[in-house]
Coordinates of C-alpha atoms and ligand atoms in Angstrom, one line a residue:
M1 CA 106.8 105.0 98.3
K2 CA 105.2 101.6 98.9
I3 CA 104.8 100.4 102.4
E4 CA 108.0 98.2 102.4
T5 CA 110.0 101.3 101.3
K6 CA 108.4 103.5 103.9
C7 CA 109.4 101.1 106.6
L8 CA 113.0 101.7 105.7
H9 CA 113.0 105.3 104.5
E10 CA 110.3 107.3 106.3
G11 CA 111.1 109.2 109.5
Y12 CA 114.9 109.6 109.7
K13 CA 116.4 110.8 106.4
P14 CA 120.1 111.0 106.6
Q15 CA 121.8 113.8 104.7
N16 CA 125.3 114.0 103.2
G17 CA 127.8 112.3 105.6
D18 CA 125.1 111.4 108.2
P19 CA 125.0 108.0 109.9
V20 CA 122.7 105.6 108.1
A21 CA 121.2 104.1 111.2
L22 CA 118.8 106.2 113.3
P23 CA 121.0 108.0 115.9
I24 CA 120.0 107.6 119.6
Y25 CA 119.7 111.1 121.0
Q26 CA 119.9 110.1 124.6
S27 CA 119.4 113.6 126.0
I28 CA 116.8 114.8 128.5
T29 CA 116.9 118.4 127.3
Y30 CA 117.9 120.8 124.5
R31 CA 120.1 123.9 124.4
Y32 CA 118.8 127.2 123.1
D33 CA 120.7 130.5 122.5
N34 CA 118.6 132.6 124.8
A35 CA 115.6 132.7 127.1
D36 CA 113.3 134.2 124.4
E37 CA 113.7 131.1 122.3
I38 CA 112.7 128.9 125.2
G39 CA 109.7 131.2 126.0
K40 CA 108.4 130.7 122.5
L41 CA 108.5 126.9 123.0
F42 CA 106.4 127.3 126.1
D43 CA 103.9 129.6 124.3
L44 CA 103.8 126.9 121.5
T45 CA 104.6 129.7 119.0
S46 CA 107.7 127.9 117.8
S47 CA 108.3 124.2 117.4
G48 CA 111.3 122.4 118.7
H49 CA 112.3 119.9 121.4
M50 CA 112.4 121.2 124.9
Y51 CA 112.3 118.3 127.3
S52 CA 112.2 114.5 126.6
R53 CA 109.0 113.9 128.5
I54 CA 107.2 115.6 125.6
S55 CA 109.4 115.0 122.5
N56 CA 112.8 113.7 121.5
P57 CA 114.5 113.6 118.0
T58 CA 114.9 109.8 117.9
V59 CA 111.4 109.2 119.0
A60 CA 110.1 111.9 116.6
A61 CA 111.7 110.1 113.7
V62 CA 109.8 106.9 114.6
E63 CA 106.6 108.8 115.1
E64 CA 106.9 110.2 111.6
K65 CA 107.6 106.8 110.2
I66 CA 104.5 105.2 111.9
A67 CA 102.3 108.1 110.8
A68 CA 103.4 107.6 107.2
L69 CA 102.8 103.8 107.5
E70 CA 99.2 104.3 108.7
G71 CA 98.5 107.2 106.3
G72 CA 98.0 109.6 109.2
V73 CA 99.2 113.2 109.7
A74 CA 101.0 112.8 113.0
A75 CA 101.8 110.2 115.7
L76 CA 102.7 110.1 119.4
C77 CA 104.7 107.3 120.8
T78 CA 104.0 106.1 124.4
T79 CA 105.7 103.8 126.9
S80 CA 103.1 101.0 126.3
G81 CA 100.0 100.0 124.4
Q82 CA 98.0 100.6 127.5
A83 CA 99.3 104.2 127.8
A84 CA 98.4 104.7 124.1
A85 CA 94.8 103.6 124.8
L86 CA 94.5 105.7 127.9
I87 CA 95.9 108.9 126.3
S88 CA 93.9 108.4 123.1
I89 CA 90.7 108.4 125.2
L90 CA 91.6 111.1 127.8
N91 CA 92.5 113.5 124.9
I92 CA 88.8 113.5 124.0
L93 CA 86.8 112.5 127.1
S94 CA 86.4 114.0 130.6
A95 CA 84.5 112.9 133.7
G96 CA 80.8 112.6 132.7
D97 CA 81.5 111.4 129.1
H98 CA 80.8 108.0 127.6
I99 CA 82.5 105.4 125.3
V100 CA 80.8 103.0 123.0
S101 CA 83.2 100.0 122.5
V102 CA 82.7 96.6 121.0
S103 CA 83.2 93.9 123.5
T104 CA 85.7 91.9 121.4
I105 CA 88.8 93.9 122.4
Y106 CA 92.0 93.2 124.3
G107 CA 91.4 92.3 127.9
G108 CA 93.6 95.1 129.3
T109 CA 91.5 97.6 127.4
I110 CA 88.3 96.1 128.8
N111 CA 89.7 96.6 132.3
L112 CA 90.8 100.2 131.5
F113 CA 87.3 101.1 130.1
A114 CA 85.1 99.1 132.6
V115 CA 87.0 99.6 135.8
T116 CA 89.7 102.3 135.8
L117 CA 88.1 104.9 133.7
K118 CA 84.9 104.4 135.6
K119 CA 86.7 105.6 138.7
F120 CA 87.4 108.8 136.8
G121 CA 83.8 109.3 135.9
I122 CA 84.0 107.9 132.3
E123 CA 81.5 105.2 131.5
C124 CA 81.6 102.6 128.7
T125 CA 78.9 100.6 127.1
F126 CA 80.1 97.4 125.4
V127 CA 78.3 96.3 122.2
D128 CA 78.3 93.2 120.2
A129 CA 80.3 93.8 117.1
E130 CA 77.9 91.8 115.0
A131 CA 74.7 93.6 116.2
S132 CA 72.7 95.5 113.6
E133 CA 73.2 99.3 113.2
E134 CA 69.9 100.0 114.9
E135 CA 70.9 97.8 117.9
I136 CA 74.3 99.5 118.2
Q137 CA 72.7 103.0 117.9
K138 CA 70.8 102.3 121.1
A139 CA 74.1 102.3 123.0
F140 CA 74.7 106.0 122.2
K141 CA 73.9 108.7 124.7
E142 CA 74.0 112.5 124.7
N143 CA 77.4 112.3 126.3
T144 CA 79.0 109.7 124.0
K145 CA 82.2 111.0 122.6
V146 CA 84.0 108.1 121.0
V147 CA 83.6 104.6 119.4
F148 CA 86.3 102.0 120.0
G149 CA 87.1 98.7 118.2
E150 CA 90.1 96.4 117.4
T151 CA 91.0 95.2 113.8
I152 CA 91.8 91.6 114.9
A153 CA 90.6 90.7 118.4
N154 CA 91.7 88.0 120.8
P155 CA 91.0 85.2 121.6
A156 CA 88.2 84.7 119.1
I157 CA 90.4 86.1 116.2
A158 CA 87.3 88.3 115.4
I159 CA 87.6 90.7 112.4
F160 CA 86.1 94.2 113.1
D161 CA 83.9 95.8 110.4
I162 CA 85.7 99.1 110.3
E163 CA 83.5 100.8 107.7
K164 CA 80.3 99.9 109.5
F165 CA 81.5 101.4 112.8
A166 CA 83.1 104.4 111.1
N167 CA 79.6 105.2 109.6
I168 CA 77.9 104.8 112.9
A169 CA 80.4 106.9 114.8
H170 CA 80.3 109.7 112.1
K171 CA 76.5 109.7 112.1
N172 CA 76.8 110.5 115.8
N173 CA 79.5 113.1 115.2
V174 CA 82.2 111.3 117.2
P175 CA 85.5 109.7 116.2
L176 CA 86.3 106.0 115.7
I177 CA 89.5 104.8 117.4
I178 CA 90.9 101.5 116.2
D179 CA 93.4 99.3 118.0
N180 CA 95.4 97.9 115.0
T181 CA 98.0 96.0 117.0
F182 CA 97.7 92.5 115.4
A183 CA 97.1 93.6 111.8
T184 CA 99.9 96.3 111.8
P185 CA 99.7 98.8 108.9
I186 CA 101.3 96.1 106.7
L187 CA 98.0 94.1 106.7
C188 CA 95.4 96.8 107.3
R189 CA 95.3 100.6 107.4
P190 CA 92.1 101.5 109.2
I191 CA 92.2 105.2 108.2
E192 CA 91.6 104.0 104.6
F193 CA 88.3 102.6 105.8
G194 CA 87.2 105.7 107.8
A195 CA 88.9 105.3 111.2
D196 CA 89.9 108.6 112.7
I197 CA 92.5 107.5 115.2
V198 CA 94.6 104.4 115.2
I199 CA 96.5 103.0 118.2
H200 CA 99.0 100.2 118.6
S201 CA 100.8 98.2 121.2
T202 CA 104.2 98.3 119.5
S203 CA 105.3 95.6 121.9
K204 CA 103.8 93.0 119.5
Y205 CA 104.7 92.7 115.8
M206 CA 106.1 96.2 115.3
D207 CA 108.9 95.5 117.9
G208 CA 108.7 91.9 116.8
H209 CA 111.5 90.6 119.0
A210 CA 109.9 90.9 122.5
V211 CA 112.5 93.4 123.6
Q212 CA 110.7 96.7 124.3
I213 CA 107.2 97.5 125.6
G214 CA 105.7 100.5 123.7
G215 CA 102.7 102.0 122.1
V216 CA 101.7 104.7 119.6
I217 CA 98.7 106.9 118.7
V218 CA 98.2 108.0 115.0
D219 CA 95.8 110.7 113.9
S220 CA 94.2 110.7 110.5
G221 CA 93.8 114.5 110.7
K222 CA 90.3 114.1 109.2
F223 CA 88.0 114.4 112.2
D224 CA 86.2 117.7 112.6
W225 CA 86.8 118.7 116.2
T226 CA 84.8 122.0 115.8
N227 CA 81.4 120.2 115.5
G228 CA 80.4 121.5 118.9
K229 CA 80.9 118.2 120.9
F230 CA 84.6 118.8 121.8
P231 CA 85.0 122.1 123.7
E232 CA 88.5 121.1 124.9
F233 CA 89.7 121.5 121.3
T234 CA 87.9 124.8 120.6
E235 CA 88.0 126.7 123.9
P236 CA 91.1 128.4 125.4
D237 CA 93.5 126.1 127.4
A238 CA 94.4 127.9 130.6
S239 CA 97.6 125.9 130.9
Y240 CA 99.0 127.5 127.7
H241 CA 98.0 131.1 128.0
G242 CA 94.5 130.5 126.6
I243 CA 95.6 128.8 123.4
V244 CA 92.8 127.4 121.2
Y245 CA 94.0 124.2 119.7
T246 CA 91.8 124.1 116.6
E247 CA 92.8 127.7 115.7
K248 CA 96.5 127.0 116.0
F249 CA 97.3 123.5 114.9
G250 CA 95.2 122.8 111.8
N251 CA 94.7 119.1 111.2
A252 CA 97.6 118.2 113.5
V253 CA 95.4 119.3 116.5
Y254 CA 94.7 115.9 118.1
I255 CA 98.3 114.7 118.4
T256 CA 99.5 118.2 119.4
K257 CA 97.0 118.4 122.2
A258 CA 97.8 114.9 123.4
R259 CA 101.5 115.7 123.5
V260 CA 101.5 119.2 125.1
Q261 CA 98.7 118.5 127.6
L262 CA 98.6 114.8 128.4
M263 CA 102.1 113.7 127.8
R264 CA 103.3 116.8 129.7
D265 CA 101.1 115.8 132.7
I266 CA 101.2 112.0 132.6
G267 CA 104.8 111.5 131.4
A268 CA 104.5 108.2 129.5
Y269 CA 107.0 109.1 126.8
P270 CA 109.5 106.4 125.5
S271 CA 113.2 106.8 125.8
A272 CA 115.4 107.4 122.7
N273 CA 116.8 103.9 123.1
A274 CA 113.3 102.4 123.2
A275 CA 112.4 104.2 120.0
F276 CA 115.7 103.0 118.4
L277 CA 114.7 99.4 119.1
L278 CA 111.2 99.9 117.8
N279 CA 112.6 101.4 114.6
L280 CA 114.8 98.2 114.1
G281 CA 111.6 96.2 114.3
L282 CA 109.7 98.4 111.9
E283 CA 112.5 98.1 109.3
S284 CA 111.9 94.4 108.8
L285 CA 108.2 94.4 109.6
P286 CA 106.9 93.6 106.1
V287 CA 109.0 90.5 105.6
R288 CA 108.2 89.2 109.1
I289 CA 104.5 89.8 108.8
E290 CA 104.3 88.0 105.5
K291 CA 106.0 84.9 106.9
H292 CA 103.9 85.0 110.1
C293 CA 100.8 84.9 107.9
R294 CA 102.0 82.1 105.7
N295 CA 103.1 80.0 108.7
A296 CA 99.8 80.6 110.5
E297 CA 97.7 79.6 107.5
A298 CA 99.6 76.3 107.4
V299 CA 99.2 75.7 111.1
A300 CA 95.5 76.6 111.0
E301 CA 95.0 74.1 108.1
F302 CA 96.9 71.4 110.0
L303 CA 94.9 71.9 113.2
N304 CA 91.7 72.0 111.3
S305 CA 92.3 68.6 109.9
N306 CA 93.4 67.0 113.1
G307 CA 91.0 64.7 114.9
K308 CA 92.0 65.9 118.4
V309 CA 91.0 69.5 117.6
E310 CA 87.4 70.6 118.2
F311 CA 87.6 73.9 116.2
V312 CA 90.0 76.4 114.9
N313 CA 89.5 80.2 114.9
Y314 CA 91.5 81.7 111.9
P315 CA 89.9 83.8 109.2
T316 CA 91.3 82.0 106.2
I317 CA 90.0 78.6 107.3
K318 CA 87.1 77.5 105.1
C319 CA 83.7 78.5 106.6
N320 CA 85.2 80.7 109.3
K321 CA 82.6 83.4 109.9
Y322 CA 85.1 86.1 109.2
N323 CA 86.0 84.9 105.6
D324 CA 84.3 87.9 104.0
L325 CA 85.5 90.6 106.4
A326 CA 89.1 89.2 106.2
K327 CA 88.9 89.4 102.3
K328 CA 87.9 93.0 102.6
Y329 CA 90.1 94.3 105.4
L330 CA 93.0 91.8 105.4
P331 CA 93.5 90.6 101.8
N332 CA 97.2 89.8 102.3
G333 CA 96.8 87.8 105.5
C334 CA 95.4 87.7 109.0
S335 CA 98.6 87.8 111.2
G336 CA 100.2 84.9 113.1
V337 CA 97.6 84.6 115.8
I338 CA 95.3 81.6 115.9
S339 CA 93.1 80.1 118.6
F340 CA 91.9 76.6 118.7
S341 CA 90.2 74.2 121.1
I342 CA 91.4 70.7 122.0
K343 CA 88.6 68.1 122.3
G344 CA 88.2 67.5 126.0
D345 CA 88.6 69.5 129.2
R346 CA 91.0 71.9 130.8
D347 CA 93.4 69.1 131.7
D348 CA 93.7 67.9 128.1
A349 CA 94.6 71.4 127.0
I350 CA 97.2 71.6 129.8
R351 CA 98.7 68.2 128.8
F352 CA 99.1 69.5 125.3
M353 CA 100.8 72.7 126.5
N354 CA 103.1 70.8 128.8
S355 CA 104.1 68.4 126.0
L356 CA 105.4 71.1 123.6
K357 CA 109.1 71.0 123.2
L358 CA 109.9 73.9 120.8
I359 CA 106.9 76.1 121.2
E360 CA 107.1 78.3 124.3
N361 CA 104.6 78.9 127.1
V362 CA 104.6 82.7 127.5
V363 CA 102.1 85.4 128.2
H364 CA 103.3 87.4 125.2
V365 CA 101.9 87.2 121.7
A366 CA 102.9 88.3 118.2
D367 CA 106.6 87.5 118.6
I368 CA 109.1 86.0 116.2
R369 CA 109.1 82.8 118.3
T370 CA 106.0 80.5 118.2
S371 CA 104.3 80.7 121.6
V372 CA 101.1 79.4 123.3
L373 CA 98.9 80.5 126.1
H374 CA 96.0 78.7 127.7
P375 CA 93.4 81.4 128.7
A376 CA 91.6 79.1 131.1
S377 CA 94.7 78.5 133.3
S378 CA 96.2 82.0 132.9
T379 CA 94.4 85.2 131.9
H380 CA 91.0 83.8 132.7
R381 CA 92.1 81.4 135.5
Q382 CA 89.6 82.7 138.0
L383 CA 86.5 81.8 135.9
T384 CA 84.5 78.5 136.2
D385 CA 84.1 76.4 133.1
E386 CA 80.5 77.8 132.7
Q387 CA 81.8 81.4 133.0
L388 CA 84.5 80.6 130.4
V389 CA 82.0 79.5 127.9
A390 CA 80.0 82.7 128.5
A391 CA 83.1 84.7 127.7
G392 CA 83.6 82.8 124.5
I393 CA 86.5 80.7 125.9
T394 CA 86.1 77.0 126.0
P395 CA 88.1 75.2 128.7
G396 CA 90.3 73.6 126.0
L397 CA 90.9 76.9 124.1
I398 CA 94.5 77.6 123.3
R399 CA 96.0 80.7 121.7
I400 CA 98.9 80.0 119.4
S401 CA 101.0 82.8 118.1
V402 CA 102.9 81.4 115.1
G403 CA 106.4 82.6 114.7
L404 CA 109.1 82.5 112.1
E405 CA 110.6 79.0 112.7
N406 CA 110.6 76.6 109.8
I407 CA 107.0 75.5 109.3
D408 CA 107.9 71.8 109.5
D409 CA 109.4 72.2 112.9
I410 CA 106.4 74.1 114.2
I411 CA 103.9 71.5 112.9
E412 CA 106.0 68.6 114.1
D413 CA 106.0 70.0 117.7
I414 CA 102.2 70.6 117.6
K415 CA 101.7 67.1 116.2
Q416 CA 103.7 65.3 118.8
A417 CA 102.0 67.3 121.6
L418 CA 98.5 66.5 120.3
E419 CA 99.5 62.8 120.4
Q420 CA 100.0 63.1 124.2
V421 CA 96.4 64.2 124.6
Ligands
PLP1 C1 99.2 93.8 124.2 C2 98.1 94.6 123.7 C3 97.8 95.8 124.2 C4 98.5 96.4 125.4 O1 99.8 96.8 125.0 P1 101.0 96.8 126.0 O2 102.1 97.3 125.1 O3 101.2 95.4 126.6 O4 100.7 97.8 127.1 C5 96.7 96.5 123.6 N1 96.0 96.0 122.6 C6 96.3 94.8 122.0 C7 95.5 94.3 120.9 C8 97.4 94.0 122.6 O5 97.6 92.8 122.0

């Protein structure tokens, strides 16, 4: 099956007389014939649903679909993208371990790595994604256990060189985790370029309609957890009668461990209804993504030729520094997210934002509706103009997430708002 077909037919496969739409199994628990059957579930010697904090048939169908879309062996849905990032890391690292992450990643992930995980004894070194291999290698320590990057990063719309970082990670015998939220598996499948684990905030294009926060972790099944660096995978787990994950679960070991240890203990599993909504989004993802890309390309060109605009960050714009990486990793388009800077100061940017009539001011991104955000007056409000520049954000920088409205209406609104500046 090609990817458009997988979006419709992977996961739930109705049999003779079954409902065509994915059924919502809104049940906390599951009935078994006797206590022995339940005992086997707790020993992990038989598979089956036991409690909806760990698995549920509706969620499982969506997990299977997303694993197929990314080309992975298994997936675990979570209640948010943040929960996916947290669990993807905690499944590998413990207190005393170290992360190497590029600095061009989602702001929430930076907080998680730099502030919250630090409190748990996990340290992170942030590296410049464009540094040389030798320079990046210097960030590695004896206790480094993972490398982290993001396919298309905000707000610079930076494209991540997946192969380069997969090589560096594998030389150091650690896995590469990629946040593939903006690209979605329609535009890029990081596993094909050497990534070991892929995570998403499904709250963005996968959901598409801004209705349900969610996340997912996908495992490629390719990383060798028995290389000596990951004892949690190869030594007995006391919480399951001394089970050894790598002996028991073959190449599904990473997701199984995340589910039966961390999901059991943390409890960030989505409801059946949440998974049902996500599945609706996935079914139409390819057609939406294509239109987001075409509309964004047109908006980027329009902005790039407008005298009131200082610069535009979008990889298909001529001379954008990511032209080549975009051709390699995102040949069919670079998503609907653009950032650009108005000539002038903070107030000029705010005047533009306030003059928009159709385009909405929201904190969200990657939605069907075109929306804008001004980092200097929202997510990065506390910074001075000088600090903003240091963070790669000019006072006039605006992020625009191009939606599915008619392109003439989108451009008309931008044009009239620019005239007010
Ligand atoms: C939104 C976002 C997240 C966090 O996801 P939530 O679902 O909001 O928790 C992580 N990574 C990226 C790239 C995002 O855009």
